[in-house]
Amino acid sequence: DVKVTQSSRYLVKRTGEKVFLECVQDMDHENMFWYRQDPGLGLRLIYFSYDVKMKEKGDIPEGYSVSREKKERFSLILESASTSQTSMYLCASGSNYGYTFGSGTRLTVV
Amino acid sequence: KNEVEQSPQNLTAQEGEFITINCSYSVGISALHWLQQHPGGGIVSLFMLSSGKKKHGRLIATINIQEKHSSLHITASHPRDSAVYICAGKISNFGNEKLTFGTGTRLTIIP
């Protein structure tokens, strides 16, 4: 069964901390995506990557960065976490045949 | 205005009822996805379609490219169908692609 695995299901961090969210896929997909999901706003694209070491800004990249050193791993980094970044974070990988989503990381910044 | 709009936002129905969720989009898309998200859970891809109709069990998805409209139907609905259903358009731009999402329809099926 194909999988997208996110490292943490729930995370609580303090304001100003550097936060790493990890995502690993086992489908050899080239495309990987990070979204955040907020009530009433739906899913919004933060960053995406089409290949190793390549990254593109999505619709709301401010306050975030990403890293893709290996094809299977796509990391989302919050350089200095703020309370406005409290949200559900979802990773996905995709191909022409469809997308597979991870189970999400619910991040709370206090 | 969102590029992908869903209706209704919330839907409550009795077990056994036929359910329809609608999705309209205002941009050119290469495919449309229907996704399901259970409370606290991840997102599962139900369908990806670019024309016509697809069926999987009690779920049916249709798309009308000319009218820029898609529907998700659930026949003989069951409480376990209670979830948020999300449509997303796949937009391709200079070889890159990304999904643009509707805000979701929260479906509750009452036993």
Short mmCIF file of C-alpha atoms in Angstrom, two decimals:
data_model
loop_
_atom_site.label_atom_id
_atom_site.label_comp_id
_atom_site.label_asym_id
_atom_site.label_seq_id
_atom_site.Cartn_x
_atom_site.Cartn_y
_atom_site.Cartn_z
CA ASP A 1 0.00 0.00 0.00
CA VAL A 2 1.43 3.35 -1.05
CA LYS A 3 2.13 5.79 1.72
CA VAL A 4 2.87 9.36 2.58
CA THR A 5 4.11 9.51 6.16
CA GLN A 6 4.25 12.64 8.26
CA SER A 7 6.57 12.45 11.23
CA SER A 8 4.24 13.82 13.89
CA ARG A 9 0.48 13.67 14.36
CA TYR A 10 0.35 16.41 17.00
CA LEU A 11 2.98 19.00 17.86
CA VAL A 12 3.07 21.84 20.38
CA LYS A 13 5.80 24.44 20.02
CA ARG A 14 6.61 27.78 21.60
CA THR A 15 6.62 31.10 19.78
CA GLY A 16 10.01 31.73 18.22
CA GLU A 17 11.04 28.09 18.02
CA LYS A 18 12.34 26.60 14.79
CA VAL A 19 10.00 23.80 13.73
CA PHE A 20 10.64 20.96 11.30
CA LEU A 21 7.79 18.98 9.75
CA GLU A 22 8.93 15.91 7.88
CA CYS A 23 7.19 14.06 5.06
CA VAL A 24 8.30 10.83 3.42
CA GLN A 25 6.72 9.07 0.43
CA ASP A 26 7.42 5.60 -0.88
CA MET A 27 5.92 5.96 -4.37
CA ASP A 28 8.94 7.43 -6.16
CA HIS A 29 6.84 10.51 -7.00
CA GLU A 30 8.66 13.53 -8.30
CA ASN A 31 6.00 15.99 -7.10
CA MET A 32 5.54 16.79 -3.43
CA PHE A 33 3.46 19.47 -1.75
CA TRP A 34 2.92 21.11 1.62
CA TYR A 35 -0.50 22.57 2.49
CA ARG A 36 -2.07 24.09 5.54
CA GLN A 37 -5.73 23.67 6.31
CA ASP A 38 -7.73 26.18 8.33
CA PRO A 39 -11.47 26.29 9.04
CA GLY A 40 -13.35 28.20 6.37
CA LEU A 41 -10.24 28.63 4.21
CA GLY A 42 -9.75 25.10 2.95
CA LEU A 43 -6.35 23.82 1.91
CA ARG A 44 -3.79 26.36 0.84
CA LEU A 45 -0.52 25.58 -0.86
CA ILE A 46 2.61 26.65 1.00
CA TYR A 47 5.43 25.20 -1.11
CA PHE A 48 5.88 22.46 -3.67
CA SER A 49 8.74 20.62 -5.28
CA TYR A 50 9.06 18.88 -8.65
CA ASP A 51 12.46 17.37 -8.15
CA VAL A 52 15.27 16.94 -5.69
CA LYS A 53 16.70 20.30 -4.57
CA MET A 54 13.96 22.15 -6.45
CA LYS A 55 11.26 24.18 -4.75
CA GLU A 56 8.54 26.59 -5.77
CA LYS A 57 6.52 29.00 -3.67
CA GLY A 58 2.84 28.29 -3.36
CA ASP A 59 0.12 30.73 -2.39
CA ILE A 60 1.21 31.41 1.21
CA PRO A 61 4.99 30.85 1.55
CA GLU A 62 5.68 33.68 4.02
CA GLY A 63 7.20 32.42 7.25
CA TYR A 64 8.04 29.01 5.80
CA SER A 65 10.87 27.35 3.94
CA VAL A 66 11.33 23.83 2.58
CA SER A 67 14.06 21.34 1.89
CA ARG A 68 14.20 18.44 -0.54
CA GLU A 69 17.57 16.75 -0.39
CA LYS A 70 16.23 13.31 -1.34
CA LYS A 71 13.41 12.39 -3.68
CA GLU A 72 11.36 10.66 -1.00
CA ARG A 73 11.63 13.37 1.68
CA PHE A 74 10.16 16.87 1.72
CA SER A 75 10.58 18.96 4.85
CA LEU A 76 8.67 22.07 5.86
CA ILE A 77 10.52 24.50 8.13
CA LEU A 78 9.05 27.24 10.27
CA GLU A 79 12.08 29.43 10.94
CA SER A 80 10.49 31.23 13.90
CA ALA A 81 7.10 29.84 14.81
CA SER A 82 4.26 32.26 15.47
CA THR A 83 0.76 31.73 16.83
CA SER A 84 -0.66 32.50 13.37
CA GLN A 85 1.00 29.32 12.17
CA THR A 86 -1.18 27.16 14.40
CA SER A 87 -2.88 24.93 11.87
CA MET A 88 -3.22 21.48 10.35
CA TYR A 89 -0.35 20.79 7.96
CA LEU A 90 -0.78 18.23 5.19
CA CYS A 91 1.85 16.80 2.91
CA ALA A 92 1.01 15.21 -0.43
CA SER A 93 2.83 13.56 -3.27
CA GLY A 94 1.46 13.28 -6.76
CA SER A 95 1.79 12.01 -10.25
CA ASN A 96 -0.35 12.13 -13.39
CA TYR A 97 -2.40 9.33 -11.85
CA GLY A 98 -3.40 11.13 -8.70
CA TYR A 99 -2.38 12.42 -5.33
CA THR A 100 -1.73 10.74 -1.99
CA PHE A 101 -1.98 12.71 1.22
CA GLY A 102 -0.38 12.17 4.58
CA SER A 103 -2.50 11.99 7.72
CA GLY A 104 -1.58 15.52 8.75
CA THR A 105 0.26 17.22 11.58
CA ARG A 106 -1.77 19.40 13.89
CA LEU A 107 0.64 22.11 15.04
CA THR A 108 -0.15 24.38 17.94
CA VAL A 109 2.14 27.33 18.61
CA VAL A 110 1.79 28.77 22.11
CA LYS B 1 -13.98 34.82 -5.38
CA ASN B 2 -12.48 31.34 -5.05
CA GLU B 3 -11.42 29.63 -8.25
CA VAL B 4 -13.14 26.46 -7.02
CA GLU B 5 -16.51 26.75 -5.31
CA GLN B 6 -18.45 23.99 -3.58
CA SER B 7 -22.05 23.74 -2.48
CA PRO B 8 -23.54 23.18 -0.08
CA GLN B 9 -21.07 23.99 2.71
CA ASN B 10 -22.95 21.73 5.11
CA LEU B 11 -25.35 18.91 4.37
CA THR B 12 -27.29 16.74 6.81
CA ALA B 13 -29.33 13.82 5.54
CA GLN B 14 -31.02 10.66 6.74
CA GLU B 15 -29.41 7.28 6.20
CA GLY B 16 -30.37 5.90 2.80
CA GLU B 17 -30.83 9.24 1.07
CA PHE B 18 -29.22 10.07 -2.27
CA ILE B 19 -26.57 12.76 -1.78
CA THR B 20 -25.28 15.31 -4.29
CA ILE B 21 -22.37 17.68 -3.72
CA ASN B 22 -21.58 20.24 -6.37
CA CYS B 23 -18.33 21.83 -7.49
CA SER B 24 -17.88 24.70 -9.94
CA TYR B 25 -14.60 26.12 -11.13
CA SER B 26 -13.68 29.30 -12.95
CA VAL B 27 -10.21 28.39 -14.22
CA GLY B 28 -8.91 26.00 -16.82
CA ILE B 29 -8.12 22.66 -15.26
CA SER B 30 -6.62 19.47 -16.62
CA ALA B 31 -8.39 17.24 -14.10
CA LEU B 32 -10.68 17.44 -11.10
CA HIS B 33 -10.20 15.56 -7.87
CA TRP B 34 -12.72 14.55 -5.25
CA LEU B 35 -11.24 13.99 -1.82
CA GLN B 36 -12.66 12.72 1.47
CA GLN B 37 -11.52 13.76 4.93
CA HIS B 38 -12.82 12.10 8.09
CA PRO B 39 -12.73 14.03 11.40
CA GLY B 40 -9.17 14.24 12.65
CA GLY B 41 -8.00 12.14 9.76
CA GLY B 42 -5.96 12.51 6.66
CA ILE B 43 -7.30 13.02 3.18
CA VAL B 44 -8.19 10.17 0.87
CA SER B 45 -8.41 10.62 -2.87
CA LEU B 46 -11.73 9.31 -4.17
CA PHE B 47 -11.66 10.21 -7.84
CA MET B 48 -9.59 12.00 -10.42
CA LEU B 49 -11.49 12.72 -13.61
CA SER B 50 -11.07 14.86 -16.66
CA SER B 51 -14.24 13.92 -18.54
CA GLY B 52 -17.44 11.95 -18.22
CA LYS B 53 -18.22 9.87 -15.19
CA LYS B 54 -16.52 7.50 -12.75
CA LYS B 55 -18.07 5.08 -10.28
CA HIS B 56 -16.65 3.32 -7.27
CA GLY B 57 -19.07 1.39 -5.12
CA ARG B 58 -21.80 3.79 -3.98
CA LEU B 59 -19.86 6.85 -5.12
CA ILE B 60 -20.29 8.44 -8.53
CA ALA B 61 -18.44 11.47 -9.85
CA THR B 62 -19.34 13.37 -13.00
CA ILE B 63 -17.79 16.31 -14.76
CA ASN B 64 -19.06 18.66 -17.46
CA ILE B 65 -16.06 20.41 -18.99
CA GLN B 66 -18.11 22.92 -20.99
CA GLU B 67 -20.08 24.02 -17.94
CA LYS B 68 -17.04 23.82 -15.63
CA HIS B 69 -19.02 21.80 -13.15
CA SER B 70 -18.62 18.51 -11.33
CA SER B 71 -20.85 16.56 -8.98
CA LEU B 72 -20.21 13.86 -6.42
CA HIS B 73 -23.13 11.55 -5.72
CA ILE B 74 -23.53 9.04 -2.93
CA THR B 75 -26.24 6.43 -3.27
CA ALA B 76 -27.83 4.70 -0.26
CA SER B 77 -25.94 6.96 2.14
CA HIS B 78 -24.66 5.52 5.42
CA PRO B 79 -23.43 7.16 8.64
CA ARG B 80 -19.89 6.08 7.79
CA ASP B 81 -20.08 8.42 4.77
CA SER B 82 -20.07 11.34 7.22
CA ALA B 83 -16.97 13.34 6.36
CA VAL B 84 -15.80 16.49 4.63
CA TYR B 85 -15.75 16.17 0.86
CA ILE B 86 -13.38 18.42 -1.04
CA CYS B 87 -13.09 19.07 -4.74
CA ALA B 88 -9.83 20.30 -6.23
CA GLY B 89 -8.90 21.41 -9.72
CA LYS B 90 -5.55 20.46 -11.15
CA ILE B 91 -4.04 23.48 -12.86
CA SER B 92 -1.09 23.04 -15.17
CA ASN B 93 1.18 25.99 -15.89
CA PHE B 94 4.32 25.73 -18.00
CA GLY B 95 4.79 22.07 -17.12
CA ASN B 96 4.18 22.59 -13.42
CA GLU B 97 0.95 21.57 -11.80
CA LYS B 98 -0.83 22.28 -8.57
CA LEU B 99 -4.23 21.71 -7.00
CA THR B 100 -6.64 24.49 -6.16
CA PHE B 101 -9.14 23.43 -3.52
CA GLY B 102 -12.72 24.18 -2.69
CA THR B 103 -13.45 24.84 0.98
CA GLY B 104 -15.21 21.52 1.42
CA THR B 105 -18.70 20.20 2.12
CA ARG B 106 -19.33 18.77 5.57
CA LEU B 107 -21.70 15.81 5.20
CA THR B 108 -23.49 14.30 8.18
CA ILE B 109 -25.61 11.18 7.72
CA ILE B 110 -28.04 10.53 10.55
CA PRO B 111 -28.94 6.89 11.32
#
